[in-house]
PDB file of C-alpha atoms in Angstrom:
ATOM      1  CA  UNK V 817     161.606 -84.530  90.292  1.00 59.00           C
ATOM      2  CA  UNK V 818     164.032 -81.721  90.061  1.00 65.00           C
ATOM      3  CA  UNK V 819     167.259 -81.159  91.022  1.00 68.00           C
ATOM      4  CA  UNK V 820     168.083 -78.021  92.850  1.00 74.00           C
ATOM      5  CA  UNK V 821     171.634 -76.864  91.216  1.00 73.00           C
ATOM      6  CA  UNK V 822     173.037 -74.307  93.619  1.00 80.00           C
ATOM      7  CA  UNK V 823     174.300 -70.311  93.034  1.00 85.00           C
ATOM      8  CA  UNK V 824     178.350 -70.148  91.766  1.00 88.00           C
ATOM      9  CA  UNK V 825     180.773 -68.029  91.428  1.00 87.00           C
ATOM     10  CA  UNK V 826     183.984 -67.233  89.786  1.00 88.00           C
ATOM     11  CA  UNK V 827     186.463 -66.155  92.038  1.00 87.00           C
ATOM     12  CA  UNK V 828     189.427 -63.406  90.529  1.00 88.00           C
ATOM     13  CA  UNK V 829     192.480 -61.958  92.458  1.00 87.00           C
ATOM     14  CA  UNK V 830     193.180 -58.328  91.841  1.00 84.00           C
ATOM     15  CA  UNK V 831     193.731 -55.148  94.088  1.00 80.00           C
ATOM     16  CA  UNK V 832     191.033 -53.799  96.465  1.00 80.00           C
ATOM     17  CA  UNK V 833     190.737 -49.929  96.682  1.00 81.00           C
ATOM     18  CA  UNK V 834     190.302 -48.934 100.640  1.00 84.00           C
ATOM     19  CA  UNK V 835     187.343 -46.356 101.360  1.00 90.00           C
ATOM     20  CA  UNK V 836     186.663 -44.818 104.541  1.00 92.00           C
ATOM     21  CA  UNK V 837     183.537 -43.994 105.265  1.00 93.00           C
ATOM     22  CA  UNK V 838     181.961 -40.088 107.071  1.00 94.00           C
ATOM     23  CA  UNK V 839     178.936 -39.323 108.073  1.00 93.00           C
ATOM     24  CA  UNK V 840     178.377 -35.495 108.520  1.00 94.00           C
ATOM     25  CA  UNK V 841     176.078 -32.705 108.138  1.00 94.00           C
ATOM     26  CA  UNK V 842     176.426 -30.175 104.705  1.00 94.00           C
ATOM     27  CA  UNK V 843     177.681 -26.553 105.201  1.00 93.00           C
ATOM     28  CA  UNK V 844     179.007 -23.936 103.143  1.00 93.00           C
ATOM     29  CA  UNK V 845     183.003 -22.691 103.804  1.00 92.00           C
ATOM     30  CA  UNK V 846     182.231 -19.269 103.590  1.00 93.00           C
ATOM     31  CA  UNK V 847     179.369 -17.214 104.659  1.00 93.00           C
ATOM     32  CA  UNK V 848     178.173 -14.926 107.057  1.00 94.00           C
ATOM     33  CA  UNK V 849     175.832 -14.987 110.118  1.00 94.00           C
ATOM     34  CA  UNK V 850     173.526 -12.099 110.138  1.00 95.00           C
ATOM     35  CA  UNK V 851     171.964 -11.020 113.510  1.00 94.00           C
ATOM     36  CA  UNK V 852     169.611  -7.968 115.248  1.00 94.00           C
ATOM     37  CA  UNK V 853     171.731  -5.160 115.846  1.00 92.00           C
ATOM     38  CA  UNK V 854     172.907  -4.296 119.005  1.00 89.00           C
ATOM     39  CA  UNK V 855     171.405  -0.757 120.035  1.00 85.00           C
ATOM     40  CA  UNK V 856     173.003   1.881 122.544  1.00 81.00           C
ATOM     41  CA  UNK V 857     171.243   3.643 125.120  1.00 70.00           C
ATOM     42  CA  UNK V 858     168.835   2.226 128.214  1.00 68.00           C
ATOM     43  CA  UNK V 859     167.168   0.128 125.626  1.00 70.00           C
ATOM     44  CA  UNK V 860     169.608  -2.094 124.183  1.00 72.00           C
ATOM     45  CA  UNK V 861     168.416  -4.977 125.849  1.00 75.00           C
ATOM     46  CA  UNK V 862     165.235  -4.153 123.998  1.00 84.00           C
ATOM     47  CA  UNK V 863     163.219  -7.128 121.824  1.00 89.00           C
ATOM     48  CA  UNK V 864     163.496  -6.275 118.104  1.00 92.00           C
ATOM     49  CA  UNK V 865     160.762  -6.803 115.317  1.00 93.00           C
ATOM     50  CA  UNK V 866     161.573  -8.674 112.206  1.00 95.00           C
ATOM     51  CA  UNK V 867     158.987  -6.382 109.805  1.00 95.00           C
ATOM     52  CA  UNK V 868     160.622  -7.578 106.967  1.00 95.00           C
ATOM     53  CA  UNK V 869     162.929 -10.994 106.231  1.00 95.00           C
ATOM     54  CA  UNK V 870     163.745 -12.303 102.684  1.00 95.00           C
ATOM     55  CA  UNK V 871     162.719 -16.080 101.944  1.00 93.00           C
ATOM     56  CA  UNK V 872     164.131 -18.504 103.457  1.00 90.00           C
ATOM     57  CA  UNK V 873     166.189 -20.466 100.603  1.00 87.00           C
ATOM     58  CA  UNK V 874     166.323 -16.853  98.261  1.00 90.00           C
ATOM     59  CA  UNK V 875     169.412 -16.772  96.423  1.00 92.00           C
ATOM     60  CA  UNK V 876     170.673 -12.879  96.887  1.00 94.00           C
ATOM     61  CA  UNK V 877     172.844 -10.787  95.579  1.00 94.00           C
ATOM     62  CA  UNK V 878     175.957  -8.209  97.576  1.00 94.00           C
ATOM     63  CA  UNK V 879     174.082  -5.265  99.162  1.00 94.00           C
ATOM     64  CA  UNK V 880     170.638  -6.353  98.522  1.00 95.00           C
ATOM     65  CA  UNK V 881     168.232  -6.135 101.345  1.00 95.00           C
ATOM     66  CA  UNK V 882     167.250  -9.427 103.705  1.00 95.00           C
ATOM     67  CA  UNK V 883     165.839  -8.159 107.007  1.00 96.00           C
ATOM     68  CA  UNK V 884     164.697  -5.183 108.159  1.00 96.00           C
ATOM     69  CA  UNK V 885     163.709  -3.900 112.225  1.00 94.00           C
ATOM     70  CA  UNK V 886     160.929  -2.486 112.991  1.00 94.00           C
ATOM     71  CA  UNK V 887     162.596   1.432 113.967  1.00 92.00           C
ATOM     72  CA  UNK V 888     159.241   3.609 114.708  1.00 92.00           C
ATOM     73  CA  UNK V 889     159.559   3.776 117.741  1.00 90.00           C
ATOM     74  CA  UNK V 890     163.405   5.151 117.081  1.00 90.00           C
ATOM     75  CA  UNK V 891     162.266   6.744 114.361  1.00 92.00           C
ATOM     76  CA  UNK V 892     160.148   9.326 117.379  1.00 93.00           C
ATOM     77  CA  UNK V 893     162.534   9.328 120.023  1.00 91.00           C
ATOM     78  CA  UNK V 894     164.245  10.955 117.246  1.00 92.00           C
ATOM     79  CA  UNK V 895     162.513  13.672 116.124  1.00 94.00           C
ATOM     80  CA  UNK V 896     162.281  14.568 119.853  1.00 94.00           C
ATOM     81  CA  UNK V 897     166.096  14.590 119.919  1.00 93.00           C
ATOM     82  CA  UNK V 898     166.129  16.855 117.013  1.00 94.00           C
ATOM     83  CA  UNK V 899     163.454  19.249 118.278  1.00 94.00           C
ATOM     84  CA  UNK V 900     165.972  19.269 121.508  1.00 93.00           C
ATOM     85  CA  UNK V 901     168.670  20.166 119.328  1.00 93.00           C
ATOM     86  CA  UNK V 902     166.970  22.820 117.622  1.00 93.00           C
ATOM     87  CA  UNK V 903     166.005  24.517 120.960  1.00 92.00           C
ATOM     88  CA  UNK V 904     169.223  24.070 122.023  1.00 90.00           C
ATOM     89  CA  UNK V 905     170.083  26.064 119.411  1.00 90.00           C
ATOM     90  CA  UNK V 906     167.820  28.622 119.575  1.00 92.00           C
ATOM     91  CA  UNK V 907     168.508  28.982 123.377  1.00 91.00           C
ATOM     92  CA  UNK V 908     172.418  29.297 122.973  1.00 90.00           C
ATOM     93  CA  UNK V 909     171.313  32.850 120.068  1.00 91.00           C
ATOM     94  CA  UNK V 910     169.472  34.263 122.460  1.00 92.00           C
ATOM     95  CA  UNK V 911     171.249  33.885 126.101  1.00 91.00           C
ATOM     96  CA  UNK V 912     174.150  35.583 123.714  1.00 92.00           C
ATOM     97  CA  UNK V 913     172.081  38.482 122.887  1.00 93.00           C
ATOM     98  CA  UNK V 914     171.094  39.033 126.216  1.00 93.00           C
ATOM     99  CA  UNK V 915     174.275  38.442 127.538  1.00 92.00           C
ATOM    100  CA  UNK V 916     174.893  41.479 125.053  1.00 92.00           C
ATOM    101  CA  UNK V 917     172.374  44.114 125.871  1.00 93.00           C
ATOM    102  CA  UNK V 918     173.252  43.386 129.807  1.00 92.00           C
ATOM    103  CA  UNK V 919     177.197  43.511 129.066  1.00 91.00           C
ATOM    104  CA  UNK V 920     176.178  47.009 127.528  1.00 92.00           C
ATOM    105  CA  UNK V 921     173.766  47.908 130.761  1.00 92.00           C
ATOM    106  CA  UNK V 922     176.815  47.122 132.514  1.00 90.00           C
ATOM    107  CA  UNK V 923     179.498  49.073 130.746  1.00 90.00           C
ATOM    108  CA  UNK V 924     177.436  51.760 130.591  1.00 92.00           C
ATOM    109  CA  UNK V 925     177.552  51.627 134.607  1.00 91.00           C
ATOM    110  CA  UNK V 926     180.577  51.014 134.780  1.00 89.00           C
ATOM    111  CA  UNK V 927     181.143  54.617 133.072  1.00 90.00           C
ATOM    112  CA  UNK V 928     179.479  55.919 134.878  1.00 91.00           C
ATOM    113  CA  UNK V 929     180.587  54.979 138.340  1.00 89.00           C
ATOM    114  CA  UNK V 930     184.369  55.864 136.750  1.00 89.00           C
ATOM    115  CA  UNK V 931     182.723  59.606 135.835  1.00 90.00           C
ATOM    116  CA  UNK V 932     181.762  59.877 139.423  1.00 87.00           C
ATOM    117  CA  UNK V 933     185.357  59.299 140.515  1.00 87.00           C
ATOM    118  CA  UNK V 934     186.941  61.831 137.899  1.00 88.00           C
ATOM    119  CA  UNK V 935     184.132  64.124 139.411  1.00 87.00           C
ATOM    120  CA  UNK V 936     184.737  63.510 142.724  1.00 85.00           C
ATOM    121  CA  UNK V 937     188.207  63.577 142.391  1.00 84.00           C
ATOM    122  CA  UNK V 938     188.268  67.183 140.596  1.00 82.00           C
ATOM    123  CA  UNK V 939     185.927  68.131 143.262  1.00 78.00           C
ATOM    124  CA  UNK V 940     188.457  67.325 145.613  1.00 77.00           C
ATOM    125  CA  UNK V 941     190.854  69.356 143.952  1.00 77.00           C
ATOM    126  CA  UNK V 942     189.402  73.043 145.392  1.00 66.00           C
ATOM    127  CA  UNK V 943     189.667  71.720 149.227  1.00 61.00           C
ATOM    128  CA  UNK V 944     191.650  75.368 149.489  1.00 66.00           C
ATOM    129  CA  UNK V 945     188.451  77.433 149.636  1.00 68.00           C
ATOM    130  CA  UNK V 946     186.759  75.127 151.870  1.00 69.00           C
ATOM    131  CA  UNK V 947     186.658  74.249 155.595  1.00 74.00           C
ATOM    132  CA  UNK V 948     188.475  71.242 156.981  1.00 78.00           C
ATOM    133  CA  UNK V 949     184.890  69.239 157.189  1.00 81.00           C
ATOM    134  CA  UNK V 950     183.699  69.834 153.887  1.00 77.00           C
ATOM    135  CA  UNK V 951     187.325  68.483 152.737  1.00 77.00           C
ATOM    136  CA  UNK V 952     186.470  65.119 154.856  1.00 82.00           C
ATOM    137  CA  UNK V 953     183.262  65.325 152.745  1.00 84.00           C
ATOM    138  CA  UNK V 954     184.985  65.461 149.172  1.00 81.00           C
ATOM    139  CA  UNK V 955     187.449  63.270 150.277  1.00 83.00           C
ATOM    140  CA  UNK V 956     185.298  60.778 151.605  1.00 87.00           C
ATOM    141  CA  UNK V 957     183.070  61.140 148.192  1.00 86.00           C
ATOM    142  CA  UNK V 958     187.055  61.018 146.718  1.00 85.00           C
ATOM    143  CA  UNK V 959     187.266  57.023 147.948  1.00 89.00           C
ATOM    144  CA  UNK V 960     184.058  55.852 147.598  1.00 90.00           C
ATOM    145  CA  UNK V 961     183.497  56.885 144.461  1.00 88.00           C
ATOM    146  CA  UNK V 962     186.866  54.685 144.014  1.00 88.00           C
ATOM    147  CA  UNK V 963     185.919  52.004 145.699  1.00 92.00           C
ATOM    148  CA  UNK V 964     183.033  51.579 143.916  1.00 90.00           C
ATOM    149  CA  UNK V 965     184.359  52.288 140.430  1.00 89.00           C
ATOM    150  CA  UNK V 966     187.398  49.050 141.603  1.00 90.00           C
ATOM    151  CA  UNK V 967     184.226  46.850 142.526  1.00 91.00           C
ATOM    152  CA  UNK V 968     183.060  47.182 139.132  1.00 90.00           C
ATOM    153  CA  UNK V 969     185.991  46.097 137.573  1.00 90.00           C
ATOM    154  CA  UNK V 970     186.501  43.236 139.467  1.00 90.00           C
ATOM    155  CA  UNK V 971     182.474  42.444 138.831  1.00 90.00           C
ATOM    156  CA  UNK V 972     183.635  42.449 134.926  1.00 90.00           C
ATOM    157  CA  UNK V 973     185.854  40.504 135.114  1.00 88.00           C
ATOM    158  CA  UNK V 974     183.008  37.983 136.908  1.00 91.00           C
ATOM    159  CA  UNK V 975     180.490  38.597 134.264  1.00 91.00           C
ATOM    160  CA  UNK V 976     183.032  37.861 132.014  1.00 91.00           C
ATOM    161  CA  UNK V 977     183.940  34.350 133.536  1.00 92.00           C
ATOM    162  CA  UNK V 978     179.898  33.600 134.237  1.00 92.00           C
ATOM    163  CA  UNK V 979     179.214  34.566 130.914  1.00 92.00           C
ATOM    164  CA  UNK V 980     181.365  32.337 129.080  1.00 92.00           C
ATOM    165  CA  UNK V 981     180.419  29.089 131.753  1.00 94.00           C
ATOM    166  CA  UNK V 982     176.745  29.929 130.969  1.00 92.00           C
ATOM    167  CA  UNK V 983     177.383  29.455 127.331  1.00 92.00           C
ATOM    168  CA  UNK V 984     180.334  26.740 127.812  1.00 93.00           C
ATOM    169  CA  UNK V 985     177.112  25.018 129.852  1.00 93.00           C
ATOM    170  CA  UNK V 986     174.948  25.952 127.391  1.00 92.00           C
ATOM    171  CA  UNK V 987     177.103  24.050 124.450  1.00 90.00           C
ATOM    172  CA  UNK V 988     178.316  21.420 125.967  1.00 93.00           C
ATOM    173  CA  UNK V 989     174.250  20.125 126.706  1.00 93.00           C
ATOM    174  CA  UNK V 990     174.011  20.717 122.812  1.00 91.00           C
ATOM    175  CA  UNK V 991     176.376  18.698 121.844  1.00 92.00           C
ATOM    176  CA  UNK V 992     175.349  16.097 124.388  1.00 93.00           C
ATOM    177  CA  UNK V 993     172.174  16.101 122.492  1.00 93.00           C
ATOM    178  CA  UNK V 994     174.112  15.765 119.336  1.00 93.00           C
ATOM    179  CA  UNK V 995     176.416  12.768 120.416  1.00 92.00           C
ATOM    180  CA  UNK V 996     172.638  11.408 121.940  1.00 92.00           C
ATOM    181  CA  UNK V 997     171.205  11.826 117.937  1.00 92.00           C
ATOM    182  CA  UNK V 998     174.238  10.585 116.366  1.00 92.00           C
ATOM    183  CA  UNK V 999     174.378   7.067 118.105  1.00 91.00           C
ATOM    184  CA  UNK V1000     170.913   6.991 117.622  1.00 91.00           C
ATOM    185  CA  UNK V1001     171.304   7.826 113.679  1.00 92.00           C
ATOM    186  CA  UNK V1002     173.552   4.795 114.108  1.00 91.00           C
ATOM    187  CA  UNK V1003     171.529   2.328 115.930  1.00 91.00           C
ATOM    188  CA  UNK V1004     168.655   3.145 113.098  1.00 92.00           C
ATOM    189  CA  UNK V1005     170.960   2.424 110.125  1.00 92.00           C
ATOM    190  CA  UNK V1006     171.440  -0.808 111.627  1.00 92.00           C
ATOM    191  CA  UNK V1007     167.853  -1.158 111.034  1.00 94.00           C
ATOM    192  CA  UNK V1008     167.971  -1.743 107.673  1.00 95.00           C
ATOM    193  CA  UNK V1009     170.434  -4.815 107.231  1.00 95.00           C
ATOM    194  CA  UNK V1010     171.765  -5.642 103.558  1.00 96.00           C
ATOM    195  CA  UNK V1011     173.687  -8.959 102.481  1.00 95.00           C
ATOM    196  CA  UNK V1012     177.099  -8.282 103.134  1.00 93.00           C
ATOM    197  CA  UNK V1013     178.221 -10.735 100.342  1.00 93.00           C
ATOM    198  CA  UNK V1014     175.813 -12.923  97.311  1.00 93.00           C
ATOM    199  CA  UNK V1015     174.635 -16.397  98.889  1.00 93.00           C
ATOM    200  CA  UNK V1016     172.149 -18.451  99.587  1.00 93.00           C
ATOM    201  CA  UNK V1017     169.309 -17.051 102.578  1.00 93.00           C
ATOM    202  CA  UNK V1018     169.339 -19.944 105.542  1.00 91.00           C
ATOM    203  CA  UNK V1019     166.891 -18.891 108.742  1.00 92.00           C
ATOM    204  CA  UNK V1020     168.126 -20.122 111.623  1.00 91.00           C
ATOM    205  CA  UNK V1021     166.106 -21.772 114.747  1.00 90.00           C
ATOM    206  CA  UNK V1022     163.685 -19.700 116.890  1.00 89.00           C
ATOM    207  CA  UNK V1023     161.978 -20.871 120.058  1.00 86.00           C
ATOM    208  CA  UNK V1024     158.146 -19.428 119.142  1.00 84.00           C
ATOM    209  CA  UNK V1025     154.867 -20.026 121.103  1.00 81.00           C
ATOM    210  CA  UNK V1026     156.562 -23.219 123.147  1.00 83.00           C
ATOM    211  CA  UNK V1027     158.231 -24.978 120.142  1.00 86.00           C
ATOM    212  CA  UNK V1028     161.409 -24.308 117.832  1.00 87.00           C
ATOM    213  CA  UNK V1029     160.705 -23.470 114.525  1.00 88.00           C
ATOM    214  CA  UNK V1030     162.521 -21.666 111.799  1.00 90.00           C
ATOM    215  CA  UNK V1031     162.646 -17.359 111.719  1.00 93.00           C
ATOM    216  CA  UNK V1032     160.090 -15.508 110.339  1.00 92.00           C
ATOM    217  CA  UNK V1033     158.385 -12.224 109.043  1.00 93.00           C
ATOM    218  CA  UNK V1034     157.181 -10.577 112.082  1.00 91.00           C
ATOM    219  CA  UNK V1035     159.015 -12.495 114.844  1.00 92.00           C
ATOM    220  CA  UNK V1036     161.045 -10.919 117.852  1.00 92.00           C
ATOM    221  CA  UNK V1037     164.383 -11.075 118.281  1.00 93.00           C
ATOM    222  CA  UNK V1038     167.119 -10.288 120.608  1.00 92.00           C
ATOM    223  CA  UNK V1039     169.525  -7.785 119.959  1.00 92.00           C
ATOM    224  CA  UNK V1040     173.040 -10.237 119.042  1.00 91.00           C
ATOM    225  CA  UNK V1041     170.800 -13.288 118.752  1.00 92.00           C
ATOM    226  CA  UNK V1042     171.736 -14.519 114.882  1.00 93.00           C
ATOM    227  CA  UNK V1043     168.814 -15.253 113.318  1.00 94.00           C
ATOM    228  CA  UNK V1044     170.108 -15.575 109.569  1.00 94.00           C
ATOM    229  CA  UNK V1045     173.424 -17.285 107.378  1.00 93.00           C
ATOM    230  CA  UNK V1046     174.059 -16.464 104.153  1.00 95.00           C
ATOM    231  CA  UNK V1047     176.230 -19.092 102.386  1.00 93.00           C
ATOM    232  CA  UNK V1048     178.263 -18.788  98.953  1.00 93.00           C
ATOM    233  CA  UNK V1049     176.862 -21.995  97.604  1.00 91.00           C
ATOM    234  CA  UNK V1050     179.540 -22.581  95.467  1.00 90.00           C
ATOM    235  CA  UNK V1051     181.600 -23.362  98.844  1.00 92.00           C
ATOM    236  CA  UNK V1052     179.557 -25.952 100.085  1.00 94.00           C
ATOM    237  CA  UNK V1053     181.227 -29.493 102.385  1.00 95.00           C
ATOM    238  CA  UNK V1054     180.829 -32.187 104.309  1.00 96.00           C
ATOM    239  CA  UNK V1055     181.645 -31.254 108.721  1.00 94.00           C
ATOM    240  CA  UNK V1056     182.387 -35.058 109.324  1.00 94.00           C
ATOM    241  CA  UNK V1057     184.123 -36.829 112.431  1.00 92.00           C
ATOM    242  CA  UNK V1058     186.376 -39.802 112.068  1.00 91.00           C
ATOM    243  CA  UNK V1059     187.188 -42.256 114.568  1.00 87.00           C
ATOM    244  CA  UNK V1060     191.116 -41.284 116.352  1.00 85.00           C
ATOM    245  CA  UNK V1061     192.532 -44.832 115.434  1.00 83.00           C
ATOM    246  CA  UNK V1062     191.113 -44.538 111.530  1.00 85.00           C
ATOM    247  CA  UNK V1063     192.765 -40.300 111.273  1.00 85.00           C
ATOM    248  CA  UNK V1064     195.647 -41.663 110.546  1.00 85.00           C
ATOM    249  CA  UNK V1065     194.791 -43.448 106.969  1.00 86.00           C
ATOM    250  CA  UNK V1066     193.775 -39.614 106.179  1.00 90.00           C
ATOM    251  CA  UNK V1067     195.653 -36.771 104.166  1.00 91.00           C
ATOM    252  CA  UNK V1068     194.131 -33.588 102.627  1.00 93.00           C
ATOM    253  CA  UNK V1069     193.480 -33.827  98.757  1.00 93.00           C
ATOM    254  CA  UNK V1070     192.079 -37.375  98.772  1.00 93.00           C
ATOM    255  CA  UNK V1071     189.435 -37.973  96.569  1.00 94.00           C
ATOM    256  CA  UNK V1072     185.795 -38.553  98.196  1.00 95.00           C
ATOM    257  CA  UNK V1073     182.317 -38.992  97.227  1.00 95.00           C
ATOM    258  CA  UNK V1074     179.485 -37.214  98.899  1.00 95.00           C
ATOM    259  CA  UNK V1075     175.945 -38.924  98.959  1.00 95.00           C
ATOM    260  CA  UNK V1076     173.355 -36.844 100.219  1.00 94.00           C
ATOM    261  CA  UNK V1077     170.415 -38.621 102.725  1.00 92.00           C
ATOM    262  CA  UNK V1078     167.513 -36.481 101.478  1.00 91.00           C
ATOM    263  CA  UNK V1079     168.258 -37.505  97.596  1.00 91.00           C
ATOM    264  CA  UNK V1080     169.453 -41.500  97.489  1.00 89.00           C
ATOM    265  CA  UNK V1081     170.208 -41.503  93.927  1.00 86.00           C
ATOM    266  CA  UNK V1082     172.380 -38.274  93.434  1.00 89.00           C
ATOM    267  CA  UNK V1083     176.142 -38.079  94.222  1.00 92.00           C
ATOM    268  CA  UNK V1084     179.296 -35.498  94.262  1.00 94.00           C
ATOM    269  CA  UNK V1085     183.271 -36.123  94.153  1.00 94.00           C
ATOM    270  CA  UNK V1086     184.576 -33.720  96.547  1.00 95.00           C
ATOM    271  CA  UNK V1087     188.804 -33.986  98.139  1.00 95.00           C
ATOM    272  CA  UNK V1088     189.621 -34.112 101.665  1.00 95.00           C
ATOM    273  CA  UNK V1089     190.401 -30.028 102.242  1.00 94.00           C
ATOM    274  CA  UNK V1090     190.973 -29.931 106.444  1.00 94.00           C
ATOM    275  CA  UNK V1091     192.001 -32.713 109.036  1.00 93.00           C
ATOM    276  CA  UNK V1092     191.737 -31.185 112.530  1.00 90.00           C
ATOM    277  CA  UNK V1093     195.001 -31.699 114.225  1.00 85.00           C
ATOM    278  CA  UNK V1094     193.136 -32.272 117.602  1.00 82.00           C
ATOM    279  CA  UNK V1095     190.629 -34.773 118.540  1.00 79.00           C
ATOM    280  CA  UNK V1096     187.528 -33.586 120.627  1.00 77.00           C
ATOM    281  CA  UNK V1097     185.153 -35.550 122.263  1.00 73.00           C
ATOM    282  CA  UNK V1098     181.785 -37.644 120.941  1.00 60.00           C
ATOM    283  CA  UNK V1099     179.546 -35.811 123.682  1.00 58.00           C
ATOM    284  CA  UNK V1100     178.012 -36.352 126.948  1.00 56.00           C
ATOM    285  CA  UNK V1101     175.983 -39.081 125.564  1.00 53.00           C
ATOM    286  CA  UNK V1102     178.790 -41.686 125.020  1.00 54.00           C
ATOM    287  CA  UNK V1103     181.911 -42.760 127.100  1.00 60.00           C
ATOM    288  CA  UNK V1104     184.310 -39.609 127.565  1.00 64.00           C
ATOM    289  CA  UNK V1105     187.374 -41.165 126.276  1.00 67.00           C
ATOM    290  CA  UNK V1106     186.186 -41.755 123.025  1.00 72.00           C
ATOM    291  CA  UNK V1107     187.664 -39.015 120.602  1.00 81.00           C
ATOM    292  CA  UNK V1108     186.576 -38.291 117.352  1.00 88.00           C
ATOM    293  CA  UNK V1109     188.763 -35.648 115.005  1.00 91.00           C
ATOM    294  CA  UNK V1110     186.659 -33.241 112.938  1.00 93.00           C
ATOM    295  CA  UNK V1111     187.615 -33.358 108.439  1.00 95.00           C
ATOM    296  CA  UNK V1112     186.019 -31.150 106.377  1.00 95.00           C
ATOM    297  CA  UNK V1113     185.473 -32.893 102.481  1.00 96.00           C
ATOM    298  CA  UNK V1114     184.433 -30.183  99.900  1.00 95.00           C
ATOM    299  CA  UNK V1115     181.595 -30.452  97.532  1.00 95.00           C
ATOM    300  CA  UNK V1116     182.597 -30.404  93.434  1.00 92.00           C
ATOM    301  CA  UNK V1117     179.961 -28.300  91.446  1.00 87.00           C
ATOM    302  CA  UNK V1118     176.886 -26.381  92.597  1.00 86.00           C
ATOM    303  CA  UNK V1119     173.645 -27.637  92.929  1.00 87.00           C
ATOM    304  CA  UNK V1120     170.480 -25.879  93.712  1.00 85.00           C
ATOM    305  CA  UNK V1121     168.842 -28.938  95.340  1.00 86.00           C
ATOM    306  CA  UNK V1122     172.962 -28.539  97.630  1.00 89.00           C
ATOM    307  CA  UNK V1123     171.713 -26.797 100.620  1.00 88.00           C
ATOM    308  CA  UNK V1124     173.485 -26.435 104.138  1.00 89.00           C
ATOM    309  CA  UNK V1125     172.351 -29.016 106.828  1.00 88.00           C
ATOM    310  CA  UNK V1126     171.693 -31.739 105.235  1.00 91.00           C
ATOM    311  CA  UNK V1127     173.009 -34.984 106.532  1.00 94.00           C
ATOM    312  CA  UNK V1128     175.151 -36.436 104.363  1.00 95.00           C
ATOM    313  CA  UNK V1129     178.076 -39.099 104.264  1.00 94.00           C
ATOM    314  CA  UNK V1130     181.149 -39.093 101.995  1.00 95.00           C
ATOM    315  CA  UNK V1131     183.621 -42.505 100.797  1.00 94.00           C
ATOM    316  CA  UNK V1132     186.818 -40.940 101.277  1.00 94.00           C
ATOM    317  CA  UNK V1133     189.531 -42.613  98.715  1.00 91.00           C
ATOM    318  CA  UNK V1134     192.429 -43.677 101.289  1.00 88.00           C
ATOM    319  CA  UNK V1135     195.826 -44.316  99.925  1.00 76.00           C
ATOM    320  CA  UNK V1136     197.094 -47.788 100.767  1.00 69.00           C
ATOM    321  CA  UNK V1137     195.334 -49.825  98.321  1.00 69.00           C
ATOM    322  CA  UNK V1138     195.011 -53.835  98.851  1.00 72.00           C
ATOM    323  CA  UNK V1139     197.078 -55.608  96.190  1.00 75.00           C
ATOM    324  CA  UNK V1140     196.363 -59.360  95.281  1.00 77.00           C
ATOM    325  CA  UNK V1141     193.099 -59.993  96.607  1.00 82.00           C
TER     326      UNK V1141
END
């Protein structure tokens, strides 16, 4: 008959380190958002097509091409504007030449009128040899020539103002078309997107064919829509939340051990980087009076498997240890 021997363990006393476990997800402390460009003009709300897009998870260098928007329609529109600007400049040159010719003809008319006035005055000086009726007719001729000459002088001033106004209108129209061209040139430059910093390309979710999925080449995006993030993998952290009652034990600089749910055998070291000053609600699914404090824990070192938006847990070493336990 075999007797049962119970399992035993030796009890000892010592110091127990206090650990607070928080759950959250990974993110990069240094990152940049890549959004679809906003256009100027009536097409500012039109959807844009991604004709080029870097592969998700690619490490890109600063200044490297990461996305490009289909710009063929915009290029065609710019060609039309360039033709309008060219025609406008030609119209200004042509109108200046026409005004020069018209002004030369008008000056000739003005000189003829002045000559007629001088001739009429000269003829009127011979009045002693003429009858009173002839003298009256000559005087009327002088007055008529003088009135015509003065009228042409007034017309000359109005012609100058009219010519200047007409050229000014043409110049303003040309400037308006040029500003129109410049605005769309800026839009075109924004259709080619380069990485503002080096890091990991992380695609954002997009609604496609009735379901959510990662954005990919050929998708349509709205102006201002976020479709990519570039994260610096050397600045990875865990975004976690601590219960308000436990936040009093947290201090900036406390050491932590980080575990990733996707890689159970992997762990990283880190430390508490930031503790939120204000508690927030935990969401509509839980009681509104439950408050959580946001906590950021930086991760030491780098690993190619360490990417943003991974579920993670972090064990934070609290300062108060339990002795004689």
